[in-house]
PDB file of C-alpha atoms and ligand atoms in Angstrom:
ATOM      1  CA  UNK A 279       0.058   0.317   0.072  1.00 80.00           C
ATOM      2  CA  UNK A 280       0.919   3.185  -0.873  1.00 91.00           C
ATOM      3  CA  UNK A 281      -0.542   5.643   1.154  1.00 95.00           C
ATOM      4  CA  UNK A 282       0.407   9.733   1.473  1.00 96.00           C
ATOM      5  CA  UNK A 283      -1.541  11.121   4.226  1.00 97.00           C
ATOM      6  CA  UNK A 284      -3.266  10.115   7.250  1.00 98.00           C
ATOM      7  CA  UNK A 285      -5.017  12.330   9.195  1.00 98.00           C
ATOM      8  CA  UNK A 286      -6.389  11.410  12.275  1.00 98.00           C
ATOM      9  CA  UNK A 287     -10.206  13.974  13.489  1.00 98.00           C
ATOM     10  CA  UNK A 288     -10.287  14.357  17.272  1.00 98.00           C
ATOM     11  CA  UNK A 289     -12.971  15.464  19.483  1.00 97.00           C
ATOM     12  CA  UNK A 290     -14.916  14.597  22.219  1.00 97.00           C
ATOM     13  CA  UNK A 291     -18.104  13.080  21.697  1.00 96.00           C
ATOM     14  CA  UNK A 292     -20.353  15.055  19.167  1.00 94.00           C
ATOM     15  CA  UNK A 293     -17.878  18.111  18.114  1.00 97.00           C
ATOM     16  CA  UNK A 294     -18.045  17.011  14.728  1.00 95.00           C
ATOM     17  CA  UNK A 295     -15.895  14.673  13.282  1.00 97.00           C
ATOM     18  CA  UNK A 296     -18.370  13.257  11.700  1.00 94.00           C
ATOM     19  CA  UNK A 297     -18.912  16.341   9.991  1.00 93.00           C
ATOM     20  CA  UNK A 298     -15.938  17.358   8.633  1.00 97.00           C
ATOM     21  CA  UNK A 299     -14.946  13.844   8.081  1.00 97.00           C
ATOM     22  CA  UNK A 300     -17.387  14.105   4.837  1.00 94.00           C
ATOM     23  CA  UNK A 301     -16.740  17.625   3.972  1.00 96.00           C
ATOM     24  CA  UNK A 302     -12.732  16.910   4.095  1.00 98.00           C
ATOM     25  CA  UNK A 303     -12.831  12.958   3.017  1.00 97.00           C
ATOM     26  CA  UNK A 304     -14.975  14.365   0.106  1.00 96.00           C
ATOM     27  CA  UNK A 305     -13.049  17.895  -0.570  1.00 97.00           C
ATOM     28  CA  UNK A 306      -9.197  15.930  -1.106  1.00 98.00           C
ATOM     29  CA  UNK A 307     -10.755  12.899  -2.900  1.00 97.00           C
ATOM     30  CA  UNK A 308      -9.710  10.701   0.467  1.00 97.00           C
ATOM     31  CA  UNK A 309     -11.346   7.636   2.246  1.00 97.00           C
ATOM     32  CA  UNK A 310     -12.610   8.271   5.593  1.00 96.00           C
ATOM     33  CA  UNK A 311     -14.392   6.263   7.564  1.00 95.00           C
ATOM     34  CA  UNK A 312     -15.499   6.503  11.743  1.00 96.00           C
ATOM     35  CA  UNK A 313     -14.621   3.815  13.695  1.00 97.00           C
ATOM     36  CA  UNK A 314     -18.462   4.274  15.428  1.00 96.00           C
ATOM     37  CA  UNK A 315     -19.863   3.849  12.638  1.00 94.00           C
ATOM     38  CA  UNK A 316     -18.142  -0.229  11.321  1.00 96.00           C
ATOM     39  CA  UNK A 317     -19.247  -1.336  14.489  1.00 97.00           C
ATOM     40  CA  UNK A 318     -22.382   0.075  14.514  1.00 94.00           C
ATOM     41  CA  UNK A 319     -22.847  -1.887  11.506  1.00 94.00           C
ATOM     42  CA  UNK A 320     -20.689  -5.110  13.569  1.00 96.00           C
ATOM     43  CA  UNK A 321     -23.663  -4.764  15.583  1.00 95.00           C
ATOM     44  CA  UNK A 322     -26.099  -5.022  13.757  1.00 92.00           C
ATOM     45  CA  UNK A 323     -24.848  -8.075  12.777  1.00 94.00           C
ATOM     46  CA  UNK A 324     -26.593 -10.076  15.394  1.00 91.00           C
ATOM     47  CA  UNK A 325     -23.389 -12.492  16.084  1.00 97.00           C
ATOM     48  CA  UNK A 326     -21.568 -12.934  18.948  1.00 97.00           C
ATOM     49  CA  UNK A 327     -19.205 -10.077  18.124  1.00 97.00           C
ATOM     50  CA  UNK A 328     -21.875  -7.539  17.064  1.00 97.00           C
ATOM     51  CA  UNK A 329     -23.406  -7.958  20.428  1.00 98.00           C
ATOM     52  CA  UNK A 330     -20.655  -7.864  22.151  1.00 97.00           C
ATOM     53  CA  UNK A 331     -19.701  -4.141  21.078  1.00 97.00           C
ATOM     54  CA  UNK A 332     -24.121  -3.789  21.035  1.00 97.00           C
ATOM     55  CA  UNK A 333     -23.361  -3.907  24.683  1.00 97.00           C
ATOM     56  CA  UNK A 334     -19.780  -1.031  24.622  1.00 97.00           C
ATOM     57  CA  UNK A 335     -21.519   0.764  23.007  1.00 97.00           C
ATOM     58  CA  UNK A 336     -25.376   0.806  24.391  1.00 96.00           C
ATOM     59  CA  UNK A 337     -23.583   1.381  27.324  1.00 97.00           C
ATOM     60  CA  UNK A 338     -21.368   3.902  26.223  1.00 97.00           C
ATOM     61  CA  UNK A 339     -18.124   1.929  26.906  1.00 98.00           C
ATOM     62  CA  UNK A 340     -15.348   2.255  24.086  1.00 98.00           C
ATOM     63  CA  UNK A 341     -14.686  -1.358  23.122  1.00 98.00           C
ATOM     64  CA  UNK A 342     -11.484  -2.702  24.068  1.00 98.00           C
ATOM     65  CA  UNK A 343      -8.226  -2.297  22.332  1.00 98.00           C
ATOM     66  CA  UNK A 344      -7.819  -6.113  21.786  1.00 97.00           C
ATOM     67  CA  UNK A 345     -11.101  -6.178  19.788  1.00 96.00           C
ATOM     68  CA  UNK A 346     -10.717  -2.638  17.990  1.00 96.00           C
ATOM     69  CA  UNK A 347      -7.253  -4.026  16.798  1.00 94.00           C
ATOM     70  CA  UNK A 348      -8.626  -6.643  14.965  1.00 94.00           C
ATOM     71  CA  UNK A 349     -11.277  -4.493  12.997  1.00 96.00           C
ATOM     72  CA  UNK A 350      -9.128  -1.804  12.510  1.00 96.00           C
ATOM     73  CA  UNK A 351      -6.219  -3.663  10.816  1.00 95.00           C
ATOM     74  CA  UNK A 352      -9.639  -5.358   8.432  1.00 96.00           C
ATOM     75  CA  UNK A 353     -10.825  -2.047   7.536  1.00 96.00           C
ATOM     76  CA  UNK A 354      -7.685  -0.543   6.502  1.00 95.00           C
ATOM     77  CA  UNK A 355      -6.315  -3.790   4.870  1.00 94.00           C
ATOM     78  CA  UNK A 356      -9.694  -3.711   2.858  1.00 95.00           C
ATOM     79  CA  UNK A 357      -9.472  -0.043   0.906  1.00 93.00           C
ATOM     80  CA  UNK A 358      -7.390  -1.215  -1.376  1.00 87.00           C
ATOM     81  CA  UNK A 359      -5.162   1.686  -2.904  1.00 86.00           C
ATOM     82  CA  UNK A 360      -6.375   4.835  -1.765  1.00 94.00           C
ATOM     83  CA  UNK A 361      -3.825   8.503  -1.255  1.00 94.00           C
ATOM     84  CA  UNK A 362      -4.597   9.763   1.416  1.00 97.00           C
ATOM     85  CA  UNK A 363      -7.136   8.040   4.800  1.00 98.00           C
ATOM     86  CA  UNK A 364      -9.367  10.600   6.875  1.00 98.00           C
ATOM     87  CA  UNK A 365      -9.748   8.609  10.435  1.00 98.00           C
ATOM     88  CA  UNK A 366     -12.670   9.478  11.946  1.00 98.00           C
ATOM     89  CA  UNK A 367     -13.055   8.567  15.708  1.00 96.00           C
ATOM     90  CA  UNK A 368      -9.209   6.096  15.293  1.00 98.00           C
ATOM     91  CA  UNK A 369      -7.563   6.442  17.640  1.00 98.00           C
ATOM     92  CA  UNK A 370      -9.519   6.651  21.246  1.00 98.00           C
ATOM     93  CA  UNK A 371      -6.525   5.444  23.712  1.00 98.00           C
ATOM     94  CA  UNK A 372      -2.424   5.165  23.477  1.00 98.00           C
ATOM     95  CA  UNK A 373      -2.779   1.922  22.796  1.00 97.00           C
ATOM     96  CA  UNK A 374      -5.026   2.497  18.968  1.00 98.00           C
ATOM     97  CA  UNK A 375      -2.673   5.367  18.917  1.00 98.00           C
ATOM     98  CA  UNK A 376       0.630   3.295  18.830  1.00 97.00           C
ATOM     99  CA  UNK A 377      -1.084   0.483  16.850  1.00 96.00           C
ATOM    100  CA  UNK A 378      -1.451   3.230  14.024  1.00 97.00           C
ATOM    101  CA  UNK A 379       1.843   4.396  14.327  1.00 97.00           C
ATOM    102  CA  UNK A 380       3.658   1.215  13.626  1.00 96.00           C
ATOM    103  CA  UNK A 381       1.465   0.006   9.997  1.00 95.00           C
ATOM    104  CA  UNK A 382       2.610   3.271   9.129  1.00 96.00           C
ATOM    105  CA  UNK A 383       5.864   1.176   7.051  1.00 96.00           C
ATOM    106  CA  UNK A 384       3.108  -1.252   5.856  1.00 94.00           C
ATOM    107  CA  UNK A 385       0.777   2.010   4.925  1.00 95.00           C
ATOM    108  CA  UNK A 386       3.952   3.043   2.494  1.00 95.00           C
ATOM    109  CA  UNK A 387       4.936   5.712   5.425  1.00 96.00           C
ATOM    110  CA  UNK A 388       1.645   8.603   5.205  1.00 97.00           C
ATOM    111  CA  UNK A 389       2.303  11.767   6.175  1.00 97.00           C
ATOM    112  CA  UNK A 390       0.582  12.168   9.642  1.00 98.00           C
ATOM    113  CA  UNK A 391      -1.903  14.862  10.412  1.00 98.00           C
ATOM    114  CA  UNK A 392      -4.248  15.242  13.821  1.00 98.00           C
ATOM    115  CA  UNK A 393      -7.172  17.846  13.931  1.00 98.00           C
ATOM    116  CA  UNK A 394      -9.398  18.112  17.129  1.00 98.00           C
ATOM    117  CA  UNK A 395     -11.764  20.304  17.200  1.00 98.00           C
ATOM    118  CA  UNK A 396     -12.427  21.985  20.525  1.00 97.00           C
ATOM    119  CA  UNK A 397     -16.050  22.872  21.317  1.00 97.00           C
ATOM    120  CA  UNK A 398     -17.475  23.088  24.746  1.00 94.00           C
ATOM    121  CA  UNK A 399     -19.318  20.446  27.036  1.00 93.00           C
ATOM    122  CA  UNK A 400     -22.495  22.261  26.882  1.00 93.00           C
ATOM    123  CA  UNK A 401     -22.930  22.713  23.811  1.00 93.00           C
ATOM    124  CA  UNK A 402     -21.907  19.510  22.773  1.00 94.00           C
ATOM    125  CA  UNK A 403     -25.622  18.442  24.451  1.00 92.00           C
ATOM    126  CA  UNK A 404     -27.149  20.937  23.321  1.00 89.00           C
ATOM    127  CA  UNK A 405     -25.832  19.222  19.236  1.00 89.00           C
ATOM    128  CA  UNK A 406     -25.389  15.452  20.128  1.00 91.00           C
ATOM    129  CA  UNK A 407     -29.959  15.583  21.763  1.00 89.00           C
ATOM    130  CA  UNK A 408     -30.685  17.469  18.584  1.00 89.00           C
ATOM    131  CA  UNK A 409     -29.873  15.100  16.462  1.00 90.00           C
ATOM    132  CA  UNK A 410     -31.946  11.716  14.620  1.00 93.00           C
ATOM    133  CA  UNK A 411     -28.901   9.319  12.280  1.00 92.00           C
ATOM    134  CA  UNK A 412     -29.218   7.203   9.624  1.00 92.00           C
ATOM    135  CA  UNK A 413     -28.854   3.286  10.116  1.00 89.00           C
ATOM    136  CA  UNK A 414     -27.751   2.405   7.104  1.00 90.00           C
ATOM    137  CA  UNK A 415     -25.621   6.132   5.419  1.00 89.00           C
ATOM    138  CA  UNK A 416     -24.784   7.364   8.534  1.00 86.00           C
ATOM    139  CA  UNK A 417     -26.297  10.454   7.175  1.00 88.00           C
ATOM    140  CA  UNK A 418     -27.200  12.674  10.518  1.00 88.00           C
ATOM    141  CA  UNK A 419     -30.750  15.213  10.365  1.00 90.00           C
ATOM    142  CA  UNK A 420     -31.102  18.604  12.510  1.00 87.00           C
ATOM    143  CA  UNK A 421     -33.879  18.772  14.295  1.00 89.00           C
ATOM    144  CA  UNK A 422     -34.499  22.332  12.661  1.00 88.00           C
ATOM    145  CA  UNK A 423     -34.008  19.723   9.136  1.00 88.00           C
ATOM    146  CA  UNK A 424     -37.654  19.428   7.826  1.00 90.00           C
ATOM    147  CA  UNK A 425     -36.836  15.439   7.397  1.00 90.00           C
ATOM    148  CA  UNK A 426     -36.203  15.438  11.046  1.00 92.00           C
ATOM    149  CA  UNK A 427     -39.093  14.108  11.864  1.00 92.00           C
ATOM    150  CA  UNK A 428     -39.237  10.935   9.080  1.00 93.00           C
ATOM    151  CA  UNK A 429     -38.239   7.605  10.416  1.00 93.00           C
ATOM    152  CA  UNK A 430     -36.866   6.965   6.548  1.00 95.00           C
ATOM    153  CA  UNK A 431     -33.678   8.432   5.436  1.00 95.00           C
ATOM    154  CA  UNK A 432     -33.931  10.454   2.673  1.00 94.00           C
ATOM    155  CA  UNK A 433     -30.468   9.977   1.247  1.00 94.00           C
ATOM    156  CA  UNK A 434     -30.479   6.179   1.569  1.00 95.00           C
ATOM    157  CA  UNK A 435     -33.709   4.707   2.292  1.00 96.00           C
ATOM    158  CA  UNK A 436     -32.556   3.116   5.498  1.00 95.00           C
ATOM    159  CA  UNK A 437     -34.521   3.444   9.039  1.00 94.00           C
ATOM    160  CA  UNK A 438     -34.105   7.152  10.237  1.00 95.00           C
ATOM    161  CA  UNK A 439     -33.381   6.397  14.481  1.00 93.00           C
ATOM    162  CA  UNK A 440     -31.936   8.489  17.307  1.00 92.00           C
ATOM    163  CA  UNK A 441     -28.346   6.140  18.425  1.00 91.00           C
ATOM    164  CA  UNK A 442     -29.032   4.403  21.892  1.00 89.00           C
ATOM    165  CA  UNK A 443     -25.745   5.761  22.879  1.00 93.00           C
ATOM    166  CA  UNK A 444     -27.416   9.080  22.330  1.00 93.00           C
ATOM    167  CA  UNK A 445     -29.267   8.991  25.943  1.00 91.00           C
ATOM    168  CA  UNK A 446     -28.239  11.378  27.715  1.00 91.00           C
ATOM    169  CA  UNK A 447     -26.892   9.156  30.849  1.00 91.00           C
ATOM    170  CA  UNK A 448     -25.495   7.350  28.059  1.00 95.00           C
ATOM    171  CA  UNK A 449     -23.548  10.699  26.943  1.00 95.00           C
ATOM    172  CA  UNK A 450     -22.159  11.184  29.839  1.00 95.00           C
ATOM    173  CA  UNK A 451     -20.220   8.051  30.546  1.00 97.00           C
ATOM    174  CA  UNK A 452     -19.539   8.763  26.579  1.00 97.00           C
ATOM    175  CA  UNK A 453     -18.097  12.384  27.922  1.00 97.00           C
ATOM    176  CA  UNK A 454     -15.808  10.189  30.857  1.00 97.00           C
ATOM    177  CA  UNK A 455     -14.915   7.715  28.407  1.00 98.00           C
ATOM    178  CA  UNK A 456     -13.301  10.707  26.288  1.00 97.00           C
ATOM    179  CA  UNK A 457     -11.495  12.607  28.890  1.00 97.00           C
ATOM    180  CA  UNK A 458      -9.754   9.212  30.937  1.00 98.00           C
ATOM    181  CA  UNK A 459      -8.896   6.928  27.759  1.00 98.00           C
ATOM    182  CA  UNK A 460      -8.873   9.071  25.020  1.00 98.00           C
ATOM    183  CA  UNK A 461      -8.026  12.460  26.411  1.00 97.00           C
ATOM    184  CA  UNK A 462      -4.070  11.137  26.786  1.00 98.00           C
ATOM    185  CA  UNK A 463      -4.012  10.661  22.838  1.00 98.00           C
ATOM    186  CA  UNK A 464      -4.169  14.129  22.092  1.00 97.00           C
ATOM    187  CA  UNK A 465      -1.740  15.038  24.472  1.00 97.00           C
ATOM    188  CA  UNK A 466       0.452  12.410  23.013  1.00 98.00           C
ATOM    189  CA  UNK A 467      -0.416  14.467  19.574  1.00 98.00           C
ATOM    190  CA  UNK A 468       0.627  17.403  20.214  1.00 97.00           C
ATOM    191  CA  UNK A 469       3.810  16.496  22.489  1.00 97.00           C
ATOM    192  CA  UNK A 470       5.099  14.864  18.873  1.00 97.00           C
ATOM    193  CA  UNK A 471       4.194  17.821  17.431  1.00 97.00           C
ATOM    194  CA  UNK A 472       0.864  16.358  15.097  1.00 97.00           C
ATOM    195  CA  UNK A 473      -1.672  18.660  16.335  1.00 98.00           C
ATOM    196  CA  UNK A 474      -3.390  21.133  14.920  1.00 98.00           C
ATOM    197  CA  UNK A 475      -5.755  23.079  17.295  1.00 98.00           C
ATOM    198  CA  UNK A 476      -9.755  23.508  15.047  1.00 98.00           C
ATOM    199  CA  UNK A 477     -12.252  25.692  16.403  1.00 98.00           C
ATOM    200  CA  UNK A 478     -15.383  23.464  16.249  1.00 98.00           C
ATOM    201  CA  UNK A 479     -17.651  25.969  18.145  1.00 97.00           C
ATOM    202  CA  UNK A 480     -18.184  27.750  14.305  1.00 97.00           C
ATOM    203  CA  UNK A 481     -20.842  27.079  11.700  1.00 95.00           C
ATOM    204  CA  UNK A 482     -20.492  23.987  10.386  1.00 94.00           C
ATOM    205  CA  UNK A 483     -18.985  25.516   7.009  1.00 97.00           C
ATOM    206  CA  UNK A 484     -16.356  28.064   9.198  1.00 98.00           C
ATOM    207  CA  UNK A 485     -15.237  24.874  10.617  1.00 98.00           C
ATOM    208  CA  UNK A 486     -14.109  23.054   7.365  1.00 98.00           C
ATOM    209  CA  UNK A 487     -12.767  26.520   6.071  1.00 98.00           C
ATOM    210  CA  UNK A 488     -10.247  26.782   8.771  1.00 98.00           C
ATOM    211  CA  UNK A 489      -9.688  22.940   8.326  1.00 98.00           C
ATOM    212  CA  UNK A 490      -8.810  24.025   4.946  1.00 98.00           C
ATOM    213  CA  UNK A 491      -6.818  26.612   6.342  1.00 98.00           C
ATOM    214  CA  UNK A 492      -4.546  24.942   8.630  1.00 98.00           C
ATOM    215  CA  UNK A 493      -3.732  22.173   6.025  1.00 97.00           C
ATOM    216  CA  UNK A 494      -2.961  24.424   3.440  1.00 96.00           C
ATOM    217  CA  UNK A 495      -5.513  23.852   1.097  1.00 94.00           C
TER     218      UNK A 495
HETATM  219  P1  LIG B 568     -18.392   7.269  17.802  1.00 93.52           P
HETATM  220  O1  LIG B 568     -19.810   7.065  16.347  1.00 93.52           O
HETATM  221  O2  LIG B 568     -17.833   7.655  16.674  1.00 93.52           O
HETATM  222  O3  LIG B 568     -19.375   8.931  18.542  1.00 93.52           O
HETATM  223  P2  LIG B 568     -18.475  10.256  19.015  1.00 93.52           P
HETATM  224  O4  LIG B 568     -16.977  10.074  19.308  1.00 93.52           O
HETATM  225  O5  LIG B 568     -19.419   9.601  21.008  1.00 93.52           O
HETATM  226  O6  LIG B 568     -19.349  10.758  17.916  1.00 93.52           O
HETATM  227  P3  LIG B 568     -20.130  11.593  17.478  1.00 93.52           P
HETATM  228  O7  LIG B 568     -20.798  10.368  16.234  1.00 93.52           O
HETATM  229  O8  LIG B 568     -20.933  11.961  18.570  1.00 93.52           O
HETATM  230  O9  LIG B 568     -20.607  12.568  17.111  1.00 93.52           O
HETATM  231  P4  LIG B 568     -19.332  13.316  15.879  1.00 93.52           P
HETATM  232  O10 LIG B 568     -17.933  14.228  16.765  1.00 93.52           O
HETATM  233  O11 LIG B 568     -19.176  12.410  15.002  1.00 93.52           O
HETATM  234  O12 LIG B 568     -19.835  14.803  15.710  1.00 93.52           O
HETATM  235  P5  LIG B 568     -21.395  14.346  14.412  1.00 93.52           P
HETATM  236  O13 LIG B 568     -20.360  15.583  13.241  1.00 93.52           O
HETATM  237  O14 LIG B 568     -22.174  13.639  14.806  1.00 93.52           O
HETATM  238  O15 LIG B 568     -18.687   6.382  18.346  1.00 93.52           O
HETATM  239  C1  LIG B 568     -19.709   5.536  19.137  1.00 93.52           C
HETATM  240  C2  LIG B 568     -19.041   5.361  20.113  1.00 93.52           C
HETATM  241  O16 LIG B 568     -18.588   3.683  18.925  1.00 93.52           O
HETATM  242  C3  LIG B 568     -18.156   4.951  21.341  1.00 93.52           C
HETATM  243  O17 LIG B 568     -18.834   5.616  22.471  1.00 93.52           O
HETATM  244  C4  LIG B 568     -17.175   3.606  21.623  1.00 93.52           C
HETATM  245  O18 LIG B 568     -18.044   2.960  22.217  1.00 93.52           O
HETATM  246  C5  LIG B 568     -17.062   3.073  19.915  1.00 93.52           C
HETATM  247  N1  LIG B 568     -16.365   2.790  19.036  1.00 93.52           N
HETATM  248  C6  LIG B 568     -16.248   4.058  18.144  1.00 93.52           C
HETATM  249  N2  LIG B 568     -14.447   4.117  17.876  1.00 93.52           N
HETATM  250  C7  LIG B 568     -14.160   3.776  19.104  1.00 93.52           C
HETATM  251  C8  LIG B 568     -12.606   3.502  18.950  1.00 93.52           C
HETATM  252  N3  LIG B 568     -11.552   4.168  18.050  1.00 93.52           N
HETATM  253  N4  LIG B 568     -12.569   2.316  20.253  1.00 93.52           N
HETATM  254  C9  LIG B 568     -13.490   1.431  20.462  1.00 93.52           C
HETATM  255  N5  LIG B 568     -14.213   2.520  20.595  1.00 93.52           N
HETATM  256  C10 LIG B 568     -15.291   2.689  18.873  1.00 93.52           C
HETATM  257  O19 LIG B 568     -21.553  15.938  14.721  1.00 93.52           O
HETATM  258  C11 LIG B 568     -23.112  16.104  16.234  1.00 93.52           C
HETATM  259  C12 LIG B 568     -23.763  16.786  16.376  1.00 93.52           C
HETATM  260  O20 LIG B 568     -23.482  18.144  15.684  1.00 93.52           O
HETATM  261  C13 LIG B 568     -25.012  16.609  14.237  1.00 93.52           C
HETATM  262  O21 LIG B 568     -25.928  16.326  14.684  1.00 93.52           O
HETATM  263  C14 LIG B 568     -23.883  17.508  13.665  1.00 93.52           C
HETATM  264  O22 LIG B 568     -24.865  17.452  12.072  1.00 93.52           O
HETATM  265  C15 LIG B 568     -24.084  18.890  14.194  1.00 93.52           C
HETATM  266  N6  LIG B 568     -22.939  19.589  14.187  1.00 93.52           N
HETATM  267  C16 LIG B 568     -21.709  18.852  13.382  1.00 93.52           C
HETATM  268  N7  LIG B 568     -21.381  20.406  13.543  1.00 93.52           N
HETATM  269  C17 LIG B 568     -21.695  20.986  14.001  1.00 93.52           C
HETATM  270  C18 LIG B 568     -21.685  22.994  13.892  1.00 93.52           C
HETATM  271  N8  LIG B 568     -20.232  23.088  13.614  1.00 93.52           N
HETATM  272  N9  LIG B 568     -22.305  23.603  14.427  1.00 93.52           N
HETATM  273  C19 LIG B 568     -23.549  23.353  14.543  1.00 93.52           C
HETATM  274  N10 LIG B 568     -23.885  21.611  14.500  1.00 93.52           N
HETATM  275  C20 LIG B 568     -22.916  20.906  14.025  1.00 93.52           C
HETATM  276 MG1  LIG B 569     -19.800  10.552  14.744  1.00 93.52          MG
END
């Protein structure tokens, strides 16, 4: 594999990782994927692995590294020839960051950049509680969108649902997991000089513009 660049999009729950990964992926022609969406797809299969994953996600707990790493490696291997990858929600622990770093030589030593979306927690709670997600294509519908009332995704015909982990008690657990397990990854990338801070508390377009400017696009 000969990948030129990997961009890691980091940030707490609801900070816009999915939204910005899609915009940036389309702009650059890079493959982008969310490990959260990938895990939700496996959970839907109802296998014993799926049930185990579902159990973690529904409680707002991140999946153990041993399990996540297998899934991540398999996904990367399935991508084929791509010039760049945007990772939404991976790595989420120092162990996952190490796996990614160890994988770089196999991928042709791509340049690694991490973007961190900063948004205040109160704002995030509001955002997460005002969305529906398509269970098939992962499109997001905000409360302000007339289609929010629908149960069918207008983009792909999939079911529009409120994610099981978007319940307030579970959201709190996701924040706790983020603070204890993922914040150290942010510090790690900061120390390596790979982290770019982005003000995520602006309009979606403005955040996208800032990301492009930070990447020199
Ligand atoms: P995951 O699906 O990644 O959830 P999350 O990190 O909690 O983040 P969200 O998807 O809720 O938010 P987001 O940052 O993508 O924001 P979005 O663009 O949707 O993970 C779910 C679970 O899977 C985890 O809890 C864990 O169990 C498991 N998991 C995943 N990866 C794992 C890993 N690597 N290891 C182990 N376990 C893993 O935006 C949020 C809302 O705000 C939307 O409605 C959006 O339209 C809106 N919005 C976005 N930007 C703006 C803006 N600028 N202004 C106003 N509204 C905005
Ligand atoms: Mg997301």
